[in-house]
Amino acid sequence: MTAWLWSWNEGTVYAFADDTEVTEGRTLLADGAVIEAESEPRGIGGLVRDGSGAARGVWVQVVGRELTAECDGPCALASGRLCRHAVALALHAVERRLPWHAAPVDDTPCAPGEALDALTAVEKAAVLDRLLDARPELRAEADQLAVHLLAPRARVELTALQEGTAAEVEQALRTLDSDHLSTGYRPGFGYTGVYEAASRLIEPIIEQYEADVRRRLALGMPDAAEAVALGVLDGLDACEGDYDGDEVLCYAGEGLAEAYGFKIRELMRTAGRAVE
């Protein structure tokens, strides 16, 4: 049982990505956004910074004779397609001739459940879609599980959601790279000060959680939406005034929760759940 070396080049990467993702991926690569890349048993794993400066975990893998990807950023990955972060990582690997080894071929039958446990999150989503297409009677049960996942009712689960969100927000903000602050005069745009430049990096992170709050409110899950909203505000508060070195937060001003949590507070106020 040996692993086989997969043949790949730039053309291979382009074949599994849309034109827009290829263009944006090439831009990320040119900007030095790939900060870590290494060969893994089924492909390449690494870290890629996006436009907000946040580092995204990315995995480009060989599945059969095709490429597939996972990205922990806000990318909406279509089945069998690579997002811009995955394109940047894959092209980085091509440039540096990193070896991609497909999974070893083993003729021994899998134990029950072994193949399912080995699937990536993207592959599991594809399996779920196919399962529900083949077994529509399971859709109601699957929906109940989805509701439980998005709208925990136990206080301990809601607390965990709030604390987890706070930790995610704090980490994302503290790891923003000040090298991505874009200040100065731009023709047609005027002068960008350091405060505005910092806001442009911080706001996309908070907007992801605003979208999550909206989603849960739209689904009639106010308790879960409130837990996420409070977590965002807690994460912003945790970043207040305690900066290490040359962080982007040093240029963001004071009252982070007040300034960047305004939209989330308004969402919750409109829903009858004022949060502070």
C-alpha positions as protocol buffer text, in pm:
chain_id: "A"
residue {
  index: 1
  type: MET
  ca { x: 0 y: 0 z: 0 }
}
residue {
  index: 2
  type: THR
  ca { x: 182 y: 312 z: -122 }
}
residue {
  index: 3
  type: ALA
  ca { x: 77 y: 667 z: -192 }
}
residue {
  index: 4
  type: TRP
  ca { x: 85 y: 785 z: -553 }
}
residue {
  index: 5
  type: LEU
  ca { x: 216 y: 1127 z: -651 }
}
residue {
  index: 6
  type: TRP
  ca { x: -53 y: 1339 z: -815 }
}
residue {
  index: 7
  type: SER
  ca { x: 41 y: 1527 z: -1133 }
}
residue {
  index: 8
  type: TRP
  ca { x: -46 y: 1897 z: -1104 }
}
residue {
  index: 9
  type: ASN
  ca { x: 39 y: 2239 z: -1244 }
}
residue {
  index: 10
  type: GLU
  ca { x: -120 y: 2584 z: -1279 }
}
residue {
  index: 11
  type: GLY
  ca { x: -359 y: 2453 z: -1543 }
}
residue {
  index: 12
  type: THR
  ca { x: -480 y: 2185 z: -1304 }
}
residue {
  index: 13
  type: VAL
  ca { x: -558 y: 2448 z: -1039 }
}
residue {
  index: 14
  type: TYR
  ca { x: -742 y: 2670 z: -1290 }
}
residue {
  index: 15
  type: ALA
  ca { x: -954 y: 2375 z: -1402 }
}
residue {
  index: 16
  type: PHE
  ca { x: -1112 y: 2351 z: -1057 }
}
residue {
  index: 17
  type: ALA
  ca { x: -1180 y: 2723 z: -997 }
}
residue {
  index: 18
  type: ASP
  ca { x: -1400 y: 2991 z: -1150 }
}
residue {
  index: 19
  type: ASP
  ca { x: -1236 y: 3283 z: -1332 }
}
residue {
  index: 20
  type: THR
  ca { x: -1313 y: 3529 z: -1052 }
}
residue {
  index: 21
  type: GLU
  ca { x: -1160 y: 3302 z: -788 }
}
residue {
  index: 22
  type: VAL
  ca { x: -852 y: 3250 z: -1008 }
}
residue {
  index: 23
  type: THR
  ca { x: -802 y: 3625 z: -1048 }
}
residue {
  index: 24
  type: GLU
  ca { x: -848 y: 3697 z: -677 }
}
residue {
  index: 25
  type: GLY
  ca { x: -635 y: 3398 z: -581 }
}
residue {
  index: 26
  type: ARG
  ca { x: -349 y: 3517 z: -802 }
}
residue {
  index: 27
  type: THR
  ca { x: -376 y: 3861 z: -641 }
}
residue {
  index: 28
  type: LEU
  ca { x: -355 y: 3711 z: -293 }
}
residue {
  index: 29
  type: LEU
  ca { x: -50 y: 3509 z: -398 }
}
residue {
  index: 30
  type: ALA
  ca { x: 121 y: 3818 z: -545 }
}
residue {
  index: 31
  type: ASP
  ca { x: 51 y: 4009 z: -224 }
}
residue {
  index: 32
  type: GLY
  ca { x: 226 y: 3741 z: -18 }
}
residue {
  index: 33
  type: ALA
  ca { x: -96 y: 3632 z: 150 }
}
residue {
  index: 34
  type: VAL
  ca { x: 14 y: 3267 z: 178 }
}
residue {
  index: 35
  type: ILE
  ca { x: 194 y: 3259 z: 512 }
}
residue {
  index: 36
  type: GLU
  ca { x: 216 y: 2883 z: 564 }
}
residue {
  index: 37
  type: ALA
  ca { x: 198 y: 2579 z: 336 }
}
residue {
  index: 38
  type: GLU
  ca { x: 296 y: 2217 z: 380 }
}
residue {
  index: 39
  type: SER
  ca { x: 234 y: 1881 z: 218 }
}
residue {
  index: 40
  type: GLU
  ca { x: -24 y: 1659 z: 383 }
}
residue {
  index: 41
  type: PRO
  ca { x: -128 y: 1298 z: 316 }
}
residue {
  index: 42
  type: ARG
  ca { x: -408 y: 1406 z: 80 }
}
residue {
  index: 43
  type: GLY
  ca { x: -284 y: 1740 z: -51 }
}
residue {
  index: 44
  type: ILE
  ca { x: -170 y: 2076 z: 87 }
}
residue {
  index: 45
  type: GLY
  ca { x: -264 y: 2258 z: 406 }
}
residue {
  index: 46
  type: GLY
  ca { x: -178 y: 2612 z: 506 }
}
residue {
  index: 47
  type: LEU
  ca { x: -274 y: 2961 z: 618 }
}
residue {
  index: 48
  type: VAL
  ca { x: -379 y: 3238 z: 380 }
}
residue {
  index: 49
  type: ARG
  ca { x: -457 y: 3596 z: 478 }
}
residue {
  index: 50
  type: ASP
  ca { x: -761 y: 3753 z: 317 }
}
residue {
  index: 51
  type: GLY
  ca { x: -838 y: 4116 z: 245 }
}
residue {
  index: 52
  type: SER
  ca { x: -925 y: 4183 z: 609 }
}
residue {
  index: 53
  type: GLY
  ca { x: -586 y: 4053 z: 721 }
}
residue {
  index: 54
  type: ALA
  ca { x: -735 y: 3755 z: 902 }
}
residue {
  index: 55
  type: ALA
  ca { x: -550 y: 3425 z: 855 }
}
residue {
  index: 56
  type: ARG
  ca { x: -771 y: 3152 z: 709 }
}
residue {
  index: 57
  type: GLY
  ca { x: -701 y: 2783 z: 745 }
}
residue {
  index: 58
  type: VAL
  ca { x: -714 y: 2627 z: 398 }
}
residue {
  index: 59
  type: TRP
  ca { x: -685 y: 2268 z: 276 }
}
residue {
  index: 60
  type: VAL
  ca { x: -660 y: 2171 z: -90 }
}
residue {
  index: 61
  type: GLN
  ca { x: -698 y: 1797 z: -130 }
}
residue {
  index: 62
  type: VAL
  ca { x: -687 y: 1530 z: -394 }
}
residue {
  index: 63
  type: VAL
  ca { x: -1011 y: 1331 z: -409 }
}
residue {
  index: 64
  type: GLY
  ca { x: -1000 y: 1067 z: -678 }
}
residue {
  index: 65
  type: ARG
  ca { x: -857 y: 1255 z: -975 }
}
residue {
  index: 66
  type: GLU
  ca { x: -995 y: 1592 z: -874 }
}
residue {
  index: 67
  type: LEU
  ca { x: -913 y: 1879 z: -641 }
}
residue {
  index: 68
  type: THR
  ca { x: -1143 y: 1983 z: -361 }
}
residue {
  index: 69
  type: ALA
  ca { x: -1096 y: 2236 z: -82 }
}
residue {
  index: 70
  type: GLU
  ca { x: -1195 y: 2346 z: 265 }
}
residue {
  index: 71
  type: CYS
  ca { x: -1162 y: 2702 z: 394 }
}
residue {
  index: 72
  type: ASP
  ca { x: -1252 y: 2829 z: 738 }
}
residue {
  index: 73
  type: GLY
  ca { x: -1321 y: 3175 z: 598 }
}
residue {
  index: 74
  type: PRO
  ca { x: -1661 y: 3306 z: 485 }
}
residue {
  index: 75
  type: CYS
  ca { x: -1618 y: 3160 z: 135 }
}
residue {
  index: 76
  type: ALA
  ca { x: -1920 y: 2987 z: -18 }
}
residue {
  index: 77
  type: LEU
  ca { x: -1747 y: 2689 z: -177 }
}
residue {
  index: 78
  type: ALA
  ca { x: -1934 y: 2523 z: -460 }
}
residue {
  index: 79
  type: SER
  ca { x: -1891 y: 2151 z: -485 }
}
residue {
  index: 80
  type: GLY
  ca { x: -1572 y: 2067 z: -672 }
}
residue {
  index: 81
  type: ARG
  ca { x: -1457 y: 2431 z: -695 }
}
residue {
  index: 82
  type: LEU
  ca { x: -1174 y: 2619 z: -522 }
}
residue {
  index: 83
  type: CYS
  ca { x: -1219 y: 2953 z: -347 }
}
residue {
  index: 84
  type: ARG
  ca { x: -967 y: 3237 z: -384 }
}
residue {
  index: 85
  type: HIS
  ca { x: -779 y: 3129 z: -70 }
}
residue {
  index: 86
  type: ALA
  ca { x: -751 y: 2772 z: -199 }
}
residue {
  index: 87
  type: VAL
  ca { x: -633 y: 2898 z: -539 }
}
residue {
  index: 88
  type: ALA
  ca { x: -362 y: 3108 z: -375 }
}
residue {
  index: 89
  type: LEU
  ca { x: -245 y: 2814 z: -162 }
}
residue {
  index: 90
  type: ALA
  ca { x: -247 y: 2573 z: -457 }
}
residue {
  index: 91
  type: LEU
  ca { x: -52 y: 2811 z: -683 }
}
residue {
  index: 92
  type: HIS
  ca { x: 194 y: 2871 z: -400 }
}
residue {
  index: 93
  type: ALA
  ca { x: 246 y: 2495 z: -381 }
}
residue {
  index: 94
  type: VAL
  ca { x: 292 y: 2478 z: -758 }
}
residue {
  index: 95
  type: GLU
  ca { x: 558 y: 2751 z: -750 }
}
residue {
  index: 96
  type: ARG
  ca { x: 751 y: 2576 z: -474 }
}
residue {
  index: 97
  type: ARG
  ca { x: 702 y: 2228 z: -618 }
}
residue {
  index: 98
  type: LEU
  ca { x: 553 y: 2094 z: -298 }
}
residue {
  index: 99
  type: PRO
  ca { x: 462 y: 1726 z: -344 }
}
residue {
  index: 100
  type: TRP
  ca { x: 96 y: 1634 z: -332 }
}
residue {
  index: 101
  type: HIS
  ca { x: 39 y: 1275 z: -233 }
}
residue {
  index: 102
  type: ALA
  ca { x: -302 y: 1122 z: -277 }
}
residue {
  index: 103
  type: ALA
  ca { x: -436 y: 892 z: -10 }
}
residue {
  index: 104
  type: PRO
  ca { x: -279 y: 545 z: -13 }
}
residue {
  index: 105
  type: VAL
  ca { x: -462 y: 281 z: -212 }
}
residue {
  index: 106
  type: ASP
  ca { x: -583 y: 4 z: 13 }
}
residue {
  index: 107
  type: ASP
  ca { x: -784 y: -289 z: -117 }
}
residue {
  index: 108
  type: THR
  ca { x: -896 y: -384 z: 235 }
}
residue {
  index: 109
  type: PRO
  ca { x: -1267 y: -307 z: 276 }
}
residue {
  index: 110
  type: CYS
  ca { x: -1341 y: -16 z: 510 }
}
residue {
  index: 111
  type: ALA
  ca { x: -1491 y: -93 z: 846 }
}
residue {
  index: 112
  type: PRO
  ca { x: -1851 y: 33 z: 886 }
}
residue {
  index: 113
  type: GLY
  ca { x: -1844 y: 409 z: 937 }
}
residue {
  index: 114
  type: GLU
  ca { x: -1473 y: 443 z: 863 }
}
residue {
  index: 115
  type: ALA
  ca { x: -1516 y: 615 z: 526 }
}
residue {
  index: 116
  type: LEU
  ca { x: -1774 y: 856 z: 669 }
}
residue {
  index: 117
  type: ASP
  ca { x: -1543 y: 950 z: 955 }
}
residue {
  index: 118
  type: ALA
  ca { x: -1264 y: 1020 z: 704 }
}
residue {
  index: 119
  type: LEU
  ca { x: -1468 y: 1274 z: 504 }
}
residue {
  index: 120
  type: THR
  ca { x: -1391 y: 1644 z: 512 }
}
residue {
  index: 121
  type: ALA
  ca { x: -1663 y: 1893 z: 605 }
}
residue {
  index: 122
  type: VAL
  ca { x: -1721 y: 1973 z: 238 }
}
residue {
  index: 123
  type: GLU
  ca { x: -1751 y: 1603 z: 150 }
}
residue {
  index: 124
  type: LYS
  ca { x: -1990 y: 1541 z: 439 }
}
residue {
  index: 125
  type: ALA
  ca { x: -2211 y: 1824 z: 312 }
}
residue {
  index: 126
  type: ALA
  ca { x: -2218 y: 1660 z: -32 }
}
residue {
  index: 127
  type: VAL
  ca { x: -2309 y: 1325 z: 126 }
}
residue {
  index: 128
  type: LEU
  ca { x: -2591 y: 1488 z: 323 }
}
residue {
  index: 129
  type: ASP
  ca { x: -2732 y: 1650 z: 8 }
}
residue {
  index: 130
  type: ARG
  ca { x: -2726 y: 1319 z: -179 }
}
residue {
  index: 131
  type: LEU
  ca { x: -2874 y: 1132 z: 117 }
}
residue {
  index: 132
  type: LEU
  ca { x: -3165 y: 1375 z: 147 }
}
residue {
  index: 133
  type: ASP
  ca { x: -3225 y: 1362 z: -228 }
}
residue {
  index: 134
  type: ALA
  ca { x: -3242 y: 982 z: -210 }
}
residue {
  index: 135
  type: ARG
  ca { x: -3430 y: 969 z: 123 }
}
residue {
  index: 136
  type: PRO
  ca { x: -3659 y: 1278 z: 138 }
}
residue {
  index: 137
  type: GLU
  ca { x: -3840 y: 1126 z: 436 }
}
residue {
  index: 138
  type: LEU
  ca { x: -3526 y: 1205 z: 641 }
}
residue {
  index: 139
  type: ARG
  ca { x: -3545 y: 1579 z: 568 }
}
residue {
  index: 140
  type: ALA
  ca { x: -3770 y: 1657 z: 866 }
}
residue {
  index: 141
  type: GLU
  ca { x: -3535 y: 1478 z: 1104 }
}
residue {
  index: 142
  type: ALA
  ca { x: -3233 y: 1649 z: 950 }
}
residue {
  index: 143
  type: ASP
  ca { x: -3406 y: 1985 z: 988 }
}
residue {
  index: 144
  type: GLN
  ca { x: -3467 y: 1917 z: 1358 }
}
residue {
  index: 145
  type: LEU
  ca { x: -3097 y: 1843 z: 1404 }
}
residue {
  index: 146
  type: ALA
  ca { x: -3015 y: 2167 z: 1220 }
}
residue {
  index: 147
  type: VAL
  ca { x: -3246 y: 2361 z: 1450 }
}
residue {
  index: 148
  type: HIS
  ca { x: -3078 y: 2210 z: 1757 }
}
residue {
  index: 149
  type: LEU
  ca { x: -2737 y: 2302 z: 1618 }
}
residue {
  index: 150
  type: LEU
  ca { x: -2830 y: 2663 z: 1537 }
}
residue {
  index: 151
  type: ALA
  ca { x: -3060 y: 2723 z: 1833 }
}
residue {
  index: 152
  type: PRO
  ca { x: -2939 y: 2550 z: 2150 }
}
residue {
  index: 153
  type: ARG
  ca { x: -3185 y: 2591 z: 2435 }
}
residue {
  index: 154
  type: ALA
  ca { x: -2988 y: 2476 z: 2739 }
}
residue {
  index: 155
  type: ARG
  ca { x: -2829 y: 2764 z: 2929 }
}
residue {
  index: 156
  type: VAL
  ca { x: -2493 y: 2589 z: 2932 }
}
residue {
  index: 157
  type: GLU
  ca { x: -2502 y: 2557 z: 2551 }
}
residue {
  index: 158
  type: LEU
  ca { x: -2599 y: 2922 z: 2503 }
}
residue {
  index: 159
  type: THR
  ca { x: -2320 y: 3026 z: 2737 }
}
residue {
  index: 160
  type: ALA
  ca { x: -2074 y: 2814 z: 2540 }
}
residue {
  index: 161
  type: LEU
  ca { x: -2194 y: 2979 z: 2216 }
}
residue {
  index: 162
  type: GLN
  ca { x: -2147 y: 3326 z: 2365 }
}
residue {
  index: 163
  type: GLU
  ca { x: -1802 y: 3249 z: 2506 }
}
residue {
  index: 164
  type: GLY
  ca { x: -1690 y: 3074 z: 2189 }
}
residue {
  index: 165
  type: THR
  ca { x: -1800 y: 3370 z: 1977 }
}
residue {
  index: 166
  type: ALA
  ca { x: -1618 y: 3613 z: 2207 }
}
residue {
  index: 167
  type: ALA
  ca { x: -1297 y: 3412 z: 2182 }
}
residue {
  index: 168
  type: GLU
  ca { x: -1323 y: 3393 z: 1801 }
}
residue {
  index: 169
  type: VAL
  ca { x: -1381 y: 3768 z: 1768 }
}
residue {
  index: 170
  type: GLU
  ca { x: -1095 y: 3858 z: 2002 }
}
residue {
  index: 171
  type: GLN
  ca { x: -853 y: 3627 z: 1823 }
}
residue {
  index: 172
  type: ALA
  ca { x: -953 y: 3751 z: 1478 }
}
residue {
  index: 173
  type: LEU
  ca { x: -908 y: 4115 z: 1580 }
}
residue {
  index: 174
  type: ARG
  ca { x: -580 y: 4066 z: 1762 }
}
residue {
  index: 175
  type: THR
  ca { x: -424 y: 3880 z: 1468 }
}
residue {
  index: 176
  type: LEU
  ca { x: -501 y: 4153 z: 1214 }
}
residue {
  index: 177
  type: ASP
  ca { x: -174 y: 4255 z: 1048 }
}
residue {
  index: 178
  type: SER
  ca { x: -89 y: 4627 z: 1060 }
}
residue {
  index: 179
  type: ASP
  ca { x: 106 y: 4578 z: 737 }
}
residue {
  index: 180
  type: HIS
  ca { x: -234 y: 4566 z: 565 }
}
residue {
  index: 181
  type: LEU
  ca { x: -329 y: 4916 z: 683 }
}
residue {
  index: 182
  type: SER
  ca { x: -377 y: 5116 z: 363 }
}
residue {
  index: 183
  type: THR
  ca { x: -348 y: 5490 z: 427 }
}
residue {
  index: 184
  type: GLY
  ca { x: -271 y: 5799 z: 224 }
}
residue {
  index: 185
  type: TYR
  ca { x: -420 y: 5967 z: -80 }
}
residue {
  index: 186
  type: ARG
  ca { x: -587 y: 5762 z: -354 }
}
residue {
  index: 187
  type: PRO
  ca { x: -705 y: 5941 z: -671 }
}
residue {
  index: 188
  type: GLY
  ca { x: -1083 y: 5940 z: -683 }
}
residue {
  index: 189
  type: PHE
  ca { x: -1114 y: 5829 z: -320 }
}
residue {
  index: 190
  type: GLY
  ca { x: -945 y: 6107 z: -128 }
}
residue {
  index: 191
  type: TYR
  ca { x: -725 y: 6071 z: 179 }
}
residue {
  index: 192
  type: THR
  ca { x: -756 y: 5764 z: 401 }
}
residue {
  index: 193
  type: GLY
  ca { x: -646 y: 5816 z: 760 }
}
residue {
  index: 194
  type: VAL
  ca { x: -517 y: 5541 z: 984 }
}
residue {
  index: 195
  type: TYR
  ca { x: -845 y: 5519 z: 1181 }
}
residue {
  index: 196
  type: GLU
  ca { x: -1046 y: 5461 z: 862 }
}
residue {
  index: 197
  type: ALA
  ca { x: -786 y: 5212 z: 739 }
}
residue {
  index: 198
  type: ALA
  ca { x: -816 y: 5017 z: 1064 }
}
residue {
  index: 199
  type: SER
  ca { x: -1196 y: 5022 z: 1035 }
}
residue {
  index: 200
  type: ARG
  ca { x: -1175 y: 4868 z: 688 }
}
residue {
  index: 201
  type: LEU
  ca { x: -994 y: 4570 z: 836 }
}
residue {
  index: 202
  type: ILE
  ca { x: -1210 y: 4533 z: 1146 }
}
residue {
  index: 203
  type: GLU
  ca { x: -1556 y: 4578 z: 994 }
}
residue {
  index: 204
  type: PRO
  ca { x: -1552 y: 4271 z: 763 }
}
residue {
  index: 205
  type: ILE
  ca { x: -1484 y: 4050 z: 1065 }
}
residue {
  index: 206
  type: ILE
  ca { x: -1776 y: 4192 z: 1262 }
}
residue {
  index: 207
  type: GLU
  ca { x: -2001 y: 4178 z: 954 }
}
residue {
  index: 208
  type: GLN
  ca { x: -1966 y: 3799 z: 944 }
}
residue {
  index: 209
  type: TYR
  ca { x: -2121 y: 3778 z: 1290 }
}
residue {
  index: 210
  type: GLU
  ca { x: -2387 y: 4035 z: 1203 }
}
residue {
  index: 211
  type: ALA
  ca { x: -2491 y: 3804 z: 920 }
}
residue {
  index: 212
  type: ASP
  ca { x: -2505 y: 3512 z: 1166 }
}
residue {
  index: 213
  type: VAL
  ca { x: -2725 y: 3713 z: 1404 }
}
residue {
  index: 214
  type: ARG
  ca { x: -2959 y: 3806 z: 1116 }
}
residue {
  index: 215
  type: ARG
  ca { x: -2974 y: 3444 z: 1005 }
}
residue {
  index: 216
  type: ARG
  ca { x: -3074 y: 3316 z: 1348 }
}
residue {
  index: 217
  type: LEU
  ca { x: -3329 y: 3594 z: 1400 }
}
residue {
  index: 218
  type: ALA
  ca { x: -3482 y: 3522 z: 1059 }
}
residue {
  index: 219
  type: LEU
  ca { x: -3515 y: 3155 z: 1159 }
}
residue {
  index: 220
  type: GLY
  ca { x: -3693 y: 3250 z: 1483 }
}
residue {
  index: 221
  type: MET
  ca { x: -3397 y: 3173 z: 1711 }
}
residue {
  index: 222
  type: PRO
  ca { x: -3367 y: 3488 z: 1928 }
}
residue {
  index: 223
  type: ASP
  ca { x: -3188 y: 3319 z: 2221 }
}
residue {
  index: 224
  type: ALA
  ca { x: -2910 y: 3191 z: 1996 }
}
residue {
  index: 225
  type: ALA
  ca { x: -2893 y: 3524 z: 1812 }
}
residue {
  index: 226
  type: GLU
  ca { x: -2860 y: 3700 z: 2148 }
}
residue {
  index: 227
  type: ALA
  ca { x: -2578 y: 3465 z: 2254 }
}
residue {
  index: 228
  type: VAL
  ca { x: -2385 y: 3542 z: 1934 }
}
residue {
  index: 229
  type: ALA
  ca { x: -2451 y: 3917 z: 1969 }
}
residue {
  index: 230
  type: LEU
  ca { x: -2332 y: 3921 z: 2331 }
}
residue {
  index: 231
  type: GLY
  ca { x: -2027 y: 3718 z: 2230 }
}
residue {
  index: 232
  type: VAL
  ca { x: -1932 y: 3978 z: 1968 }
}
residue {
  index: 233
  type: LEU
  ca { x: -1966 y: 4260 z: 2220 }
}
residue {
  index: 234
  type: ASP
  ca { x: -1766 y: 4061 z: 2478 }
}
residue {
  index: 235
  type: GLY
  ca { x: -1493 y: 3998 z: 2221 }
}
residue {
  index: 236
  type: LEU
  ca { x: -1475 y: 4367 z: 2136 }
}
residue {
  index: 237
  type: ASP
  ca { x: -1464 y: 4459 z: 2505 }
}
residue {
  index: 238
  type: ALA
  ca { x: -1182 y: 4208 z: 2563 }
}
residue {
  index: 239
  type: CYS
  ca { x: -973 y: 4391 z: 2302 }
}
residue {
  index: 240
  type: GLU
  ca { x: -1031 y: 4733 z: 2455 }
}
residue {
  index: 241
  type: GLY
  ca { x: -713 y: 4924 z: 2543 }
}
residue {
  index: 242
  type: ASP
  ca { x: -485 y: 4621 z: 2595 }
}
residue {
  index: 243
  type: TYR
  ca { x: -276 y: 4603 z: 2279 }
}
residue {
  index: 244
  type: ASP
  ca { x: 50 y: 4426 z: 2220 }
}
residue {
  index: 245
  type: GLY
  ca { x: 297 y: 4615 z: 2002 }
}
residue {
  index: 246
  type: ASP
  ca { x: 184 y: 4738 z: 1662 }
}
residue {
  index: 247
  type: GLU
  ca { x: -161 y: 4579 z: 1640 }
}
residue {
  index: 248
  type: VAL
  ca { x: -427 y: 4717 z: 1407 }
}
residue {
  index: 249
  type: LEU
  ca { x: -634 y: 4774 z: 1720 }
}
residue {
  index: 250
  type: CYS
  ca { x: -385 y: 5041 z: 1827 }
}
residue {
  index: 251
  type: TYR
  ca { x: -525 y: 5258 z: 1546 }
}
residue {
  index: 252
  type: ALA
  ca { x: -893 y: 5175 z: 1592 }
}
residue {
  index: 253
  type: GLY
  ca { x: -968 y: 5428 z: 1865 }
}
residue {
  index: 254
  type: GLU
  ca { x: -1152 y: 5371 z: 2191 }
}
residue {
  index: 255
  type: GLY
  ca { x: -1495 y: 5227 z: 2264 }
}
residue {
  index: 256
  type: LEU
  ca { x: -1466 y: 4933 z: 2026 }
}
residue {
  index: 257
  type: ALA
  ca { x: -1790 y: 4769 z: 2139 }
}
residue {
  index: 258
  type: GLU
  ca { x: -1972 y: 5100 z: 2103 }
}
residue {
  index: 259
  type: ALA
  ca { x: -1831 y: 5175 z: 1758 }
}
residue {
  index: 260
  type: TYR
  ca { x: -1827 y: 4832 z: 1596 }
}
residue {
  index: 261
  type: GLY
  ca { x: -2112 y: 4668 z: 1787 }
}
residue {
  index: 262
  type: PHE
  ca { x: -2370 y: 4931 z: 1691 }
}
residue {
  index: 263
  type: LYS
  ca { x: -2533 y: 4735 z: 1406 }
}
residue {
  index: 264
  type: ILE
  ca { x: -2559 y: 4418 z: 1614 }
}
residue {
  index: 265
  type: ARG
  ca { x: -2716 y: 4609 z: 1903 }
}
residue {
  index: 266
  type: GLU
  ca { x: -2965 y: 4763 z: 1661 }
}
residue {
  index: 267
  type: LEU
  ca { x: -3052 y: 4421 z: 1518 }
}
residue {
  index: 268
  type: MET
  ca { x: -3124 y: 4287 z: 1864 }
}
residue {
  index: 269
  type: ARG
  ca { x: -3311 y: 4600 z: 1972 }
}
residue {
  index: 270
  type: THR
  ca { x: -3538 y: 4571 z: 1668 }
}
residue {
  index: 271
  type: ALA
  ca { x: -3598 y: 4207 z: 1762 }
}
residue {
  index: 272
  type: GLY
  ca { x: -3695 y: 4314 z: 2114 }
}
residue {
  index: 273
  type: ARG
  ca { x: -3375 y: 4183 z: 2271 }
}
residue {
  index: 274
  type: ALA
  ca { x: -3168 y: 4486 z: 2371 }
}
residue {
  index: 275
  type: VAL
  ca { x: -2808 y: 4389 z: 2447 }
}
residue {
  index: 276
  type: GLU
  ca { x: -2524 y: 4587 z: 2597 }
}
